[in-house]
Coordinates of C-alpha atoms and ligand atoms in Angstrom, one line a residue:
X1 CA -14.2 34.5 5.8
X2 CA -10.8 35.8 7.4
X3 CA -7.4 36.8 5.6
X4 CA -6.7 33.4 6.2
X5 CA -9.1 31.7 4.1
X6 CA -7.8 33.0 1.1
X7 CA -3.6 32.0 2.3
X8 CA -3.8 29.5 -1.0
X9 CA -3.7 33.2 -3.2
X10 CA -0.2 34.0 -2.1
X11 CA 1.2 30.2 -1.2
X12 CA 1.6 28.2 -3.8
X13 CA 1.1 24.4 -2.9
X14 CA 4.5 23.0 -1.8
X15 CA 5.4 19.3 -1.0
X16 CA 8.2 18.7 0.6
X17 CA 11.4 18.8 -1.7
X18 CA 12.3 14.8 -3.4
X19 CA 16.1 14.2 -3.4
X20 CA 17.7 15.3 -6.8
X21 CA 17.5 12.3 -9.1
X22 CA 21.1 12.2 -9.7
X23 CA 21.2 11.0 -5.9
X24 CA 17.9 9.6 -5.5
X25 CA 19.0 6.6 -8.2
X26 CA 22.4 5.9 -6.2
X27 CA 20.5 4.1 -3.2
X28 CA 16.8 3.2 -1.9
X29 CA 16.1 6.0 0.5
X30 CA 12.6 7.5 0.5
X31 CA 12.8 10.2 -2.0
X32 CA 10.5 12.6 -0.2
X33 CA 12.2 15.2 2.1
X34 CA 11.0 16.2 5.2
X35 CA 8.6 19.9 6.0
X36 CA 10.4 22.5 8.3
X37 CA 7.7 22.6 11.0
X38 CA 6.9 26.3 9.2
X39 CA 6.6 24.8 6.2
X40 CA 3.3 22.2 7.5
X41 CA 1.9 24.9 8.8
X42 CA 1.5 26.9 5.9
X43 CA 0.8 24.5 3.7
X44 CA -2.2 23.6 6.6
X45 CA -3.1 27.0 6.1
X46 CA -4.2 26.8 2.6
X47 CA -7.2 24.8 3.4
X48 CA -10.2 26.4 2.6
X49 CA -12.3 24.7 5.1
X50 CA -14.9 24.1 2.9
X51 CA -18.2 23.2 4.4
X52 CA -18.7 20.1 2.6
X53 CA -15.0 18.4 2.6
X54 CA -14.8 16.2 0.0
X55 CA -11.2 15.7 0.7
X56 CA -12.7 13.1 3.9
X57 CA -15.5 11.6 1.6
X58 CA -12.4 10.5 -1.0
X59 CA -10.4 9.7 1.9
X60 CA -11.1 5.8 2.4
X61 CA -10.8 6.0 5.6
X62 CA -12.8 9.1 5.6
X63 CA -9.8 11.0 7.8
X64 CA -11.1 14.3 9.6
X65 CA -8.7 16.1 7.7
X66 CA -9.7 19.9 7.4
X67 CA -10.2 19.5 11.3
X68 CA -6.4 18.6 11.9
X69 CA -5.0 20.7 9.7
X70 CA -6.6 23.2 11.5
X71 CA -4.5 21.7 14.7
X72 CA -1.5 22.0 12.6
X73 CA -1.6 26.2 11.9
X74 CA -2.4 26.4 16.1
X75 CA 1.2 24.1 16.4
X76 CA -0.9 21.6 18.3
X77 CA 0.8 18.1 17.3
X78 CA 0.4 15.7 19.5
X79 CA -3.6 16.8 19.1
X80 CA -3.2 16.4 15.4
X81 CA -1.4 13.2 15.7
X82 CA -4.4 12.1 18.0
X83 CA -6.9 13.0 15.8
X84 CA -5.3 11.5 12.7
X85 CA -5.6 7.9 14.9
X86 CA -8.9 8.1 15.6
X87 CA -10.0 7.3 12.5
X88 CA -6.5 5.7 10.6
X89 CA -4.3 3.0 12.7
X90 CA -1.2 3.7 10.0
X91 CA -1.5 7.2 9.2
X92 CA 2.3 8.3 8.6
X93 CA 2.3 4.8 6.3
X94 CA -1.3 6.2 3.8
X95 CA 0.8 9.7 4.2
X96 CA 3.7 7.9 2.1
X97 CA 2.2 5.1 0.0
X98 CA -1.4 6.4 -0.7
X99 CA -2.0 7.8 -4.2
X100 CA -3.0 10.9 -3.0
X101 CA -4.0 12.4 -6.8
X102 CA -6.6 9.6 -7.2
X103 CA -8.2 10.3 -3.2
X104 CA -8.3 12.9 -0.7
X105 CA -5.9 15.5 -2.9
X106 CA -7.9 14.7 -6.1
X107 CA -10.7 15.8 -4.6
X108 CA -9.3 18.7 -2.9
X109 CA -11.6 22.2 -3.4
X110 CA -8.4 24.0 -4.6
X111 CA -7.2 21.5 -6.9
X112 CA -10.7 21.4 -8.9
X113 CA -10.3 25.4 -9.3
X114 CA -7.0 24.6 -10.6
X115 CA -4.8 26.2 -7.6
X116 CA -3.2 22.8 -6.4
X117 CA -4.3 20.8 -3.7
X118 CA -3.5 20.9 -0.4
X119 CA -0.7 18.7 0.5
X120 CA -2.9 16.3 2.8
X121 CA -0.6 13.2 2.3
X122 CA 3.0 14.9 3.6
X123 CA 1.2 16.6 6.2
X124 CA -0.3 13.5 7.9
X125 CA 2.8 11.5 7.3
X126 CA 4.9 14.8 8.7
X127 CA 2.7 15.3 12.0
X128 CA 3.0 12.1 13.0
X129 CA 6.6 11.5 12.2
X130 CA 7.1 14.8 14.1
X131 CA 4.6 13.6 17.3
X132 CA 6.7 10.3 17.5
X133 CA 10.1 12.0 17.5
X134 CA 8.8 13.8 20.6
X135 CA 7.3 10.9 22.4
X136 CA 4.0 10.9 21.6
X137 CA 2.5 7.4 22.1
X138 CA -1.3 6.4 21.7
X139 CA -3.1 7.0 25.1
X140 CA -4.7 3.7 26.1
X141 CA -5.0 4.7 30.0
X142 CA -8.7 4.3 29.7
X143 CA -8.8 1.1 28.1
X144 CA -10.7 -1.6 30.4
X145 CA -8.9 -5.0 29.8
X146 CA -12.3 -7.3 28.7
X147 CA -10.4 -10.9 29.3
X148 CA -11.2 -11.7 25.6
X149 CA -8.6 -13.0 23.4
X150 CA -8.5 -12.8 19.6
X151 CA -6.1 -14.1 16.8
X152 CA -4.8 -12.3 13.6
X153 CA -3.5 -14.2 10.7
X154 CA -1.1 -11.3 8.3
X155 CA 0.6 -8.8 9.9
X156 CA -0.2 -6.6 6.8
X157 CA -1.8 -2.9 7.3
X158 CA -5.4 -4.9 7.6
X159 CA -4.1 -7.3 10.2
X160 CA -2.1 -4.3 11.8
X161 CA -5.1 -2.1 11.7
X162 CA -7.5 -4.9 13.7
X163 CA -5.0 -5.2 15.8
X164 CA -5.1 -1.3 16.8
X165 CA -8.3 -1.0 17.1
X166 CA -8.5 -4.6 19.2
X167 CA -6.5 -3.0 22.0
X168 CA -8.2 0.0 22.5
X169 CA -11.5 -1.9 23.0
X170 CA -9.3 -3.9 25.4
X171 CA -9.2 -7.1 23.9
X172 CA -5.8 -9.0 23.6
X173 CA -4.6 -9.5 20.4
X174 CA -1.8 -11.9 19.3
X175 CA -0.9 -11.8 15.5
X176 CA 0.5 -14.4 13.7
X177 CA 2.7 -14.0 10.2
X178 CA 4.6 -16.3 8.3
X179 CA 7.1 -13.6 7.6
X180 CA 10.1 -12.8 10.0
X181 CA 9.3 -9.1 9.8
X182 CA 5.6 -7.3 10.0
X183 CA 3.9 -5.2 7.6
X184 CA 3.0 -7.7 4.9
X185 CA 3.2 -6.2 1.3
X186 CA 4.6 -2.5 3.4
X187 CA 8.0 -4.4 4.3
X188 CA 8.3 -7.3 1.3
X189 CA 6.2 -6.0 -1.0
X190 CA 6.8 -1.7 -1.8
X191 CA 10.5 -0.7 -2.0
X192 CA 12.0 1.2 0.4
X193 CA 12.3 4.4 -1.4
X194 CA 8.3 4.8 -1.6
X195 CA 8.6 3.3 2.2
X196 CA 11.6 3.0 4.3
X197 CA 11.4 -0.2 6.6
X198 CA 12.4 2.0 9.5
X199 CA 8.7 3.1 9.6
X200 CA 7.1 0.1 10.1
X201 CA 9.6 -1.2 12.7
X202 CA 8.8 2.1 14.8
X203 CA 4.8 1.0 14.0
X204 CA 5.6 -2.2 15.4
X205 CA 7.5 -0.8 18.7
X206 CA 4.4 1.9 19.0
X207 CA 1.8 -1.5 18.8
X208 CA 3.9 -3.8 21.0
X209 CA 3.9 -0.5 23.6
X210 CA 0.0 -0.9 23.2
X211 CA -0.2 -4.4 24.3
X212 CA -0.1 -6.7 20.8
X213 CA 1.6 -9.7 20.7
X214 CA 3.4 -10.4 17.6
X215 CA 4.3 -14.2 16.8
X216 CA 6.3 -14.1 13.6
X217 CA 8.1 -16.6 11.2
X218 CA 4.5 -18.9 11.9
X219 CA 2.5 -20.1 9.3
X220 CA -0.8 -21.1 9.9
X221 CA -2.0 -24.3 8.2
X222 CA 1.4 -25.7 8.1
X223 CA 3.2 -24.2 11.9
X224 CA -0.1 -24.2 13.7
X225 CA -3.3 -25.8 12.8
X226 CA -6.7 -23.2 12.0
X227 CA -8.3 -25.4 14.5
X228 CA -5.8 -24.8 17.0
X229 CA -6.7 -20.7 16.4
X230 CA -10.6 -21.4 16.8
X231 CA -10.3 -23.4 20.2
X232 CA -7.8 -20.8 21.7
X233 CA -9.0 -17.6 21.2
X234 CA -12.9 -16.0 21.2
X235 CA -12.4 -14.9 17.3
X236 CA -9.9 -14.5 14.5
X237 CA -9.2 -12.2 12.0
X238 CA -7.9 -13.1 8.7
X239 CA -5.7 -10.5 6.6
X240 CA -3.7 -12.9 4.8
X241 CA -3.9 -11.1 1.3
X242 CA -3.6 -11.8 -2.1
X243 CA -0.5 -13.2 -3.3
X244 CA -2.0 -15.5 -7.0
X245 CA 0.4 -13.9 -9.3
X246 CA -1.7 -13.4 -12.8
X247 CA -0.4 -15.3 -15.4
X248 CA -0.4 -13.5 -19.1
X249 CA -0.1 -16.9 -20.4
X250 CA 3.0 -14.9 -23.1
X251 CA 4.9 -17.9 -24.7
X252 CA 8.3 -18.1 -23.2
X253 CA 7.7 -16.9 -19.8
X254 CA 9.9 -20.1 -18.6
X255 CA 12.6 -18.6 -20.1
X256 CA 15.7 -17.7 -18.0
X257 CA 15.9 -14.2 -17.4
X258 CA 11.9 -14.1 -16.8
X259 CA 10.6 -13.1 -13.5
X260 CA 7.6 -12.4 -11.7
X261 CA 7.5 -8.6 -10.2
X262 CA 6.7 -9.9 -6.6
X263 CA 9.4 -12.6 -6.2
X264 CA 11.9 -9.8 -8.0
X265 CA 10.9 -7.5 -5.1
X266 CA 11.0 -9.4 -2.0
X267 CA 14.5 -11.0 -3.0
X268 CA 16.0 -7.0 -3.5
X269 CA 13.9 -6.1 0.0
X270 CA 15.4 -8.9 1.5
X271 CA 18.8 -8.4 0.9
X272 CA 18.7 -5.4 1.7
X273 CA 17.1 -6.0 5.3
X274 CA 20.5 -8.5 6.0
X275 CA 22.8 -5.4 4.0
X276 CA 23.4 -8.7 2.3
X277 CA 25.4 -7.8 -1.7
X278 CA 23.9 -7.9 -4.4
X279 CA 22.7 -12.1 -5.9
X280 CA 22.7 -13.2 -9.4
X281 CA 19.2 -12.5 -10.0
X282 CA 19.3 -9.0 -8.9
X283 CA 22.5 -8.1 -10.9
X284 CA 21.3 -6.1 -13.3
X285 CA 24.0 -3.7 -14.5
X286 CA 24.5 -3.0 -18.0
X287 CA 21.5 -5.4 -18.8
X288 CA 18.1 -4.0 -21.1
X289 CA 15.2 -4.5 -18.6
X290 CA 11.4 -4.9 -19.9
X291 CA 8.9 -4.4 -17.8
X292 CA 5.5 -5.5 -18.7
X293 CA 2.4 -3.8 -16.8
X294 CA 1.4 -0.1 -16.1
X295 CA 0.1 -0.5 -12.6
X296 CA 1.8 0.8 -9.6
X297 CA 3.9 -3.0 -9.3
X298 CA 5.5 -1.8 -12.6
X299 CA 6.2 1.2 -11.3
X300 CA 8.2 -0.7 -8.3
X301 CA 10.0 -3.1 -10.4
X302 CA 10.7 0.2 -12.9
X303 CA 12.4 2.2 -10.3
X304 CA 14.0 -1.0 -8.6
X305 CA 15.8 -2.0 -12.1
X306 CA 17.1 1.4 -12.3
X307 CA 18.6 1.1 -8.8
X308 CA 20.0 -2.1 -9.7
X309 CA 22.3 -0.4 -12.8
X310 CA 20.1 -1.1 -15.6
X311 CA 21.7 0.0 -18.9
X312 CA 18.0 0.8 -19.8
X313 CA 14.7 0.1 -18.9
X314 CA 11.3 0.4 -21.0
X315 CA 7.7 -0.3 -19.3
X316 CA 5.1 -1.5 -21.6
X317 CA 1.6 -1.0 -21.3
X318 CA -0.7 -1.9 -23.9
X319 CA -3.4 1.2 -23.4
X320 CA -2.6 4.9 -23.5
X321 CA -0.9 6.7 -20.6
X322 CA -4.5 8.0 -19.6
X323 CA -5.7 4.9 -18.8
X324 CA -2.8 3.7 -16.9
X325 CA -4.0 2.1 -13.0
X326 CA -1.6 3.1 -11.3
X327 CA -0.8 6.4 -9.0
X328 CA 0.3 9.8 -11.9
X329 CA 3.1 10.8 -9.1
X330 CA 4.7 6.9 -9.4
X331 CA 4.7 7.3 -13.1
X332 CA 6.5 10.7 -12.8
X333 CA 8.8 9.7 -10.5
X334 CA 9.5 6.3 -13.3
X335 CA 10.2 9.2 -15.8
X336 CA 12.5 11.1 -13.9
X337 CA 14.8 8.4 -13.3
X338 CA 14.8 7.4 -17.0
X339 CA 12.6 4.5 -17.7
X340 CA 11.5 4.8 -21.2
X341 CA 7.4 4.2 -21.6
X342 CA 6.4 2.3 -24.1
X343 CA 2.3 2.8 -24.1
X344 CA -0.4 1.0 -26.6
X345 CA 1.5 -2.1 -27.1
X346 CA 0.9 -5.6 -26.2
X347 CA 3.4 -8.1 -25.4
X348 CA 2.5 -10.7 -27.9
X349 CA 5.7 -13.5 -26.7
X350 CA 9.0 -13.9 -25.0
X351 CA 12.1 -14.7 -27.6
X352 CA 15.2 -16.9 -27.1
X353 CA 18.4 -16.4 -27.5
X354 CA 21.2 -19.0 -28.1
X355 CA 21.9 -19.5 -24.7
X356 CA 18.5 -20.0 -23.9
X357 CA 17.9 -16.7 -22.2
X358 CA 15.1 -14.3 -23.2
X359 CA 16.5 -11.9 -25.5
X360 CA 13.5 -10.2 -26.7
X361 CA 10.0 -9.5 -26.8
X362 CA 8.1 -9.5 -29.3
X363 CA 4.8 -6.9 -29.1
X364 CA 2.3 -5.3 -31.4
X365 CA 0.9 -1.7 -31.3
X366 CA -2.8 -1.2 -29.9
X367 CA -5.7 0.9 -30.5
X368 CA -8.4 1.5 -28.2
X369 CA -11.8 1.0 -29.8
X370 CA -14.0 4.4 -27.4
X371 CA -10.2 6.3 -26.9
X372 CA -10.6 5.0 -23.1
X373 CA -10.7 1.5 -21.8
X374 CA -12.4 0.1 -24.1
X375 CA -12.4 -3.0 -26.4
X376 CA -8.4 -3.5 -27.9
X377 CA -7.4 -4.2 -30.7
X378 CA -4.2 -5.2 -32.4
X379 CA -2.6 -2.8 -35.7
X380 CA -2.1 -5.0 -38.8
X381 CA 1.8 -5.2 -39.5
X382 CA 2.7 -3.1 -36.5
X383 CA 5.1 -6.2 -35.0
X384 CA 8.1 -5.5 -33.3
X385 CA 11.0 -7.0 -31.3
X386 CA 12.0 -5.2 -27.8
X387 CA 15.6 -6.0 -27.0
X388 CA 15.4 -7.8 -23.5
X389 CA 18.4 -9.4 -21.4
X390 CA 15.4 -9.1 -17.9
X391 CA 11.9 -9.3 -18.5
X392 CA 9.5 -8.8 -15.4
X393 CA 5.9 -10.0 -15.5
X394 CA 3.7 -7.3 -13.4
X395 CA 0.1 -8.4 -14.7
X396 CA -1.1 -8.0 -11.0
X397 CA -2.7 -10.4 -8.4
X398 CA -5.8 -12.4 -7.4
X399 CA -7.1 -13.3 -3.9
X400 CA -5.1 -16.9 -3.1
X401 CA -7.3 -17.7 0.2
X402 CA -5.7 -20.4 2.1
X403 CA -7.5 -24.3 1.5
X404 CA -7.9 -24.1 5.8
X405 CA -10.1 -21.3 5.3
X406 CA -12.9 -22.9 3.2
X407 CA -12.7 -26.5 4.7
X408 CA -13.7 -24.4 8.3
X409 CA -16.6 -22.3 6.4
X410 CA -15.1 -19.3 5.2
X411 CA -16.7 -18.6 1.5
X412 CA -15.4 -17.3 -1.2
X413 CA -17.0 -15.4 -4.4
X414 CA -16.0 -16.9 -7.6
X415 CA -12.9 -15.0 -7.9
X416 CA -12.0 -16.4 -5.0
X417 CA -12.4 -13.0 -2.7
X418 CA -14.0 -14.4 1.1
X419 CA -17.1 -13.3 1.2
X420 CA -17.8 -10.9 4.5
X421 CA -21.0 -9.1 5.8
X422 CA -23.5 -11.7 4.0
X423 CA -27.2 -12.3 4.7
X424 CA -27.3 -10.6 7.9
X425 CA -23.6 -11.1 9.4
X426 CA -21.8 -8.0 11.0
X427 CA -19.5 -6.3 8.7
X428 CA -16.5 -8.3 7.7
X429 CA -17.8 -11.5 9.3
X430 CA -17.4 -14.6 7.0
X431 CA -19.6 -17.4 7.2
X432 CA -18.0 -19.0 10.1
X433 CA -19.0 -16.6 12.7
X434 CA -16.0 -16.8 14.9
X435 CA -14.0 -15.6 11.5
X436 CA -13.4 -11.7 10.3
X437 CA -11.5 -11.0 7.3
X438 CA -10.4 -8.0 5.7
X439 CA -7.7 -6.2 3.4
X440 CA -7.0 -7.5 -0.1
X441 CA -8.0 -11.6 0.7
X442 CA -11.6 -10.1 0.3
X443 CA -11.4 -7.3 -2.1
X444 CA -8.7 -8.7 -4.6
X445 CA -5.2 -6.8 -4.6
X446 CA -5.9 -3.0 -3.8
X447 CA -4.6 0.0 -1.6
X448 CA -2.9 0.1 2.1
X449 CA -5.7 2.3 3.2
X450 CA -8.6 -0.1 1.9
X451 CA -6.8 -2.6 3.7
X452 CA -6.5 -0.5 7.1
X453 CA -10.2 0.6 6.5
X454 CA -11.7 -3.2 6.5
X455 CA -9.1 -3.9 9.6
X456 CA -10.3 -1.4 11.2
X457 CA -14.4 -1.9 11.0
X458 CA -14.1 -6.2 11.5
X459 CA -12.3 -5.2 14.8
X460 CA -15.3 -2.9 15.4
X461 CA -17.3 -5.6 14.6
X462 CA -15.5 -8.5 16.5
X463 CA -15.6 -5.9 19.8
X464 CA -19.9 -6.1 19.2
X465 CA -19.3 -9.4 18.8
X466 CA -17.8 -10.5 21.9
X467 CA -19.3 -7.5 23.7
X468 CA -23.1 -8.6 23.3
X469 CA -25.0 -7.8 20.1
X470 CA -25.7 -4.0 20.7
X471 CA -23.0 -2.9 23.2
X472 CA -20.8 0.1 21.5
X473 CA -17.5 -0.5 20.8
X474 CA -15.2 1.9 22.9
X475 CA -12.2 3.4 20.7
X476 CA -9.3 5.5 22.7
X477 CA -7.4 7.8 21.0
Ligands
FAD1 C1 4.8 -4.2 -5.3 C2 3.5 -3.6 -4.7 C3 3.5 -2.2 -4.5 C4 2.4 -1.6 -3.9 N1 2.3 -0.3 -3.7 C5 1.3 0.3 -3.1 C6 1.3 1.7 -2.9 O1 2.2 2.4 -3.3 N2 0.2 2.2 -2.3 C7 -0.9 1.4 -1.9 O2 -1.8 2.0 -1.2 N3 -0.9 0.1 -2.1 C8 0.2 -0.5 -2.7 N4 0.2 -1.8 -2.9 C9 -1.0 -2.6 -2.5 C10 -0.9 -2.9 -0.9 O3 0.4 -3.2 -0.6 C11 -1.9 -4.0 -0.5 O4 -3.2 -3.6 -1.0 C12 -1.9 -4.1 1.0 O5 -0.7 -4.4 1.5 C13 -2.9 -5.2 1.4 O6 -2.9 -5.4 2.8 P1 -3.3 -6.8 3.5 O7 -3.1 -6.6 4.9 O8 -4.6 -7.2 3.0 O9 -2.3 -7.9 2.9 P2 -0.7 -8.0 2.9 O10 0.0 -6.7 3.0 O11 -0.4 -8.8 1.7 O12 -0.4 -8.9 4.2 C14 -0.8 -10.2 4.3 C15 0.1 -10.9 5.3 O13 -0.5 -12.1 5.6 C16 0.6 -13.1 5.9 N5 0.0 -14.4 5.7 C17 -0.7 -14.9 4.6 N6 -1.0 -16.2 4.8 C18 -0.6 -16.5 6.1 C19 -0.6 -17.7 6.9 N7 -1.2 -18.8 6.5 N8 0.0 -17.7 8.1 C20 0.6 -16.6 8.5 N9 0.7 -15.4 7.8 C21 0.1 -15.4 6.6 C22 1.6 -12.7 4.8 O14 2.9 -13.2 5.1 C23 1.5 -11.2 4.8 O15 2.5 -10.7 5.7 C24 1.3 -2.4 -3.5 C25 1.3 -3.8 -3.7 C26 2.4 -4.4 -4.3 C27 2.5 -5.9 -4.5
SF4_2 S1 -5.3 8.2 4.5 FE1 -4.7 8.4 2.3 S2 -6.5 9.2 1.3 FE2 -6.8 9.5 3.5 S3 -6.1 11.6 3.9 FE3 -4.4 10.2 4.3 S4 -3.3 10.2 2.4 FE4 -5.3 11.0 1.9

């Protein structure tokens, strides 16, 4: 071991400084500052380089990430920012949004002996920031053009990801999305300061460069027919998803005043792309917000209604704070800017006011029958009445598979996920076998780097595919 190995002795672990709340609220830039190139490095240098990193086997993805942060103390960038694509299509976009405590970092060596783990996330996101501010640009020199042609329904990070990895086994790729923007749930779905939109447009520059051929503001099934897709190109890939809002079924959910977390998003993300002000919907100053749900959604439509110049805004969860979903660092970050938590109680109904509008809602404290998440149930007498001018519903989503997909073959598990890989087919192939799928329309609503993950193997797959049964699938840096 050199002098080196022990660097995490004397450096503490050191993100990169968040803008001062006071600021932070005032606007929706991302919140994380930037590393001073000296900074990376030594933060890099606290790996331990463990000989068993767990840090990749938590890492969906499974990242080589001991190997470029290696890259990073030699000041190699443009190595490290090669490396980090070889196995991640959107690595600067898992640097940001991925909840680092619950993957690579929570499994970080140093973090289990209690020394804080390496800062993986803002280091990946940092190098290749840093590599595209200098020019750096995947190499696809090598690539050999095959003449095959393939279609992607959902520019989302799975459609974005088959799309990567389509080029660089020379296959042409167009990608269709109903949205006039790409990125899926990364532009209309997380706000701006976990994700500012400029990001993804410099993805989408950095993927047109490599040859993909975006066709936006098309829907398929109602634009262009599914057929159309199959007699046009050799295969498709389908990362449309899942956008089936869950209902809590709470009485007075019709109530003005009531919204759903994912129409309340897109309308602020979208005004904000067309600097448009501020509509009705979104005016929220002076008004008591409730937020119902303790996933990372909440979390959004928390920070957003602070943003927006809630008077106050309280997020209930009906279990205890340990058995929230959701990432520690968004709740944190929903603490520092004020929300008031509310945990072990469960909205039992949404109350009226004169005018009609909610004004309340009504909830009942929990207990949790093992201390963990198990059975609930509800405290005798323990009724009370949340003062509520906004309420927004984050109960989360289920897969919502287009009606085209199923009449053409593609099946679907009983919660409606499509079912991939069965009885024999090549990982990620549906039942039709011209048809891929991937991301959150066959896993249920999940994480960015899931979703890059399954776009990233069903391209591997469709390349076999189209390549002959046992031909490897060639993947430039
Ligand atoms: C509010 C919110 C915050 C989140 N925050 C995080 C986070 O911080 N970290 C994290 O890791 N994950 C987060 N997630 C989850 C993450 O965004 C998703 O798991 C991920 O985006 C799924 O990727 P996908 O490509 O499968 O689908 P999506 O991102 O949903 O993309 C699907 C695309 O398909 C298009 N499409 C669908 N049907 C059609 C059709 N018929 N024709 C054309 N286009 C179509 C849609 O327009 C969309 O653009 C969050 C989710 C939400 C809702
Ligand atoms: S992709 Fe996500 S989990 Fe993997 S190393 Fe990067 S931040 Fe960690």
């Amino acid at each position: 071991m050199s002098a080196k190995d022990f660097r995490f002795l004397d450096l503490p672990r050191q993100p990169p400084r968040t803008v001062p709340v006071a600021i932070r609220v005032l606007g929706y830039g991302e919140i994380a500052g930037d590393f001073m190139p000296p900074e990376a490095s030594g933060q890099a240098e606290r790996c331990l380089d463990c000989g068993n990193p767990y840090c990749e086997w938590e890492c969906p993805v499974h990242n080589y990430i001991p190997n470029w942060l290696q890259l990073v103390q030699e000041n190699r960038l443009f190595e490290a920012a090669t490396l980090m694509h070889a196995t991640n299509p959107l690595p600067e976009i898992c640097g940001r949004v991925c909840p680092q405590d619950r993957l690579c970092e929570g499994a970080c060596t140093l973090e289990q002996g209690d020394f804080g783990a390496v800062t993986i996330g803002s280091i990946e996101r940092w190098v290749v920031d840093e590599a595209f501010r200098q020019g750096w640009r995947p190499d696809l020199s090598g690539v050999r053009e095959t003449g095959r042609r393939v279609a992607v329904v959902g520019a989302g990070p799975a459609g974005l990801a088959c799309a990567d990895r389509l080029r660089r086994a020379g296959i042409a790729v167009d990608v269709f999305d109903s949205q006039r923007e790409i990125g899926g749930l990364l532009t209309f779905g997380i706000p701006p300061f976990k994700l500012d939109k400029q990001v993804v447009r410099t993805r989408r520059a950095v993927l047109e460069g490599m040859g993909v051929n975006f066709r936006l503001g098309v829907e398929i099934g109602r634009d262009l027919a599914f057929e159309q897709l199959l007699e046009d190109y050799d295969a498709v890939f389908l990362g449309t998803g899942a956008y089936r809002f869950v209902d809590g079924g709470l009485p007075g959910r019709q109530l003005d005043g009531v919204y759903d977390a994912l129409p309340f998003l897109i309308a602020n993300v979208d005004r904000l792309l067309d600097d448009a002000p501020v509509p009705p919907m979104l005016d929220l100053r002076g008004k008591h917000v409730v937020v119902l749900g303790g996933g990372d959604t909440g979390m959004d439509c928390n920070r957003t209604s602070i943003r927006l110049g809630a008077a106050s805004v309280t997020c209930v969860y009906r279990r205890d704070e340990a058995s929230m979903p959701g990432s520690a660092r968004e709740v944190n970050y929903s603490k520092e800017e004020g929300v008031n938590f509310l945990f072990n109680r469960q909205p039992l109904e949404l109350l009226a006011g004169e005018d009609g509008r909610v004004r309340a809602v009504r909830v009942v404290r929990t207990e949790q029958a093992d201390g963990g998440r198990g059975a609930l149930s509800h405290v005798e007498g323990s009724e009370t009445e949340l003062r509520a001018d906004v309420v927004i519903q984050a109960f989360g989503f289920r897969p919502s598979p287009p009606s085209w997909s199923t009449t053409h073959g593609v099946e679907l598990d009983q919660g409606g996920r499509m079912r991939v890989g069965q009885g024999g087919a090549l990982p990620f192939q549906t039942a039709h076998p011209k048809v891929f799928a991937g991301g959150d329309n066959v896993r249920g609503a999940d994480l960015v780097v899931r979703a890059v993950h399954d776009g990233r193997e069903a391209a591997a797959s469709i390349a076999r595919l189209l390549a002959g049964a046992e031909a490897p699938v060639g993947c430039a840096a």
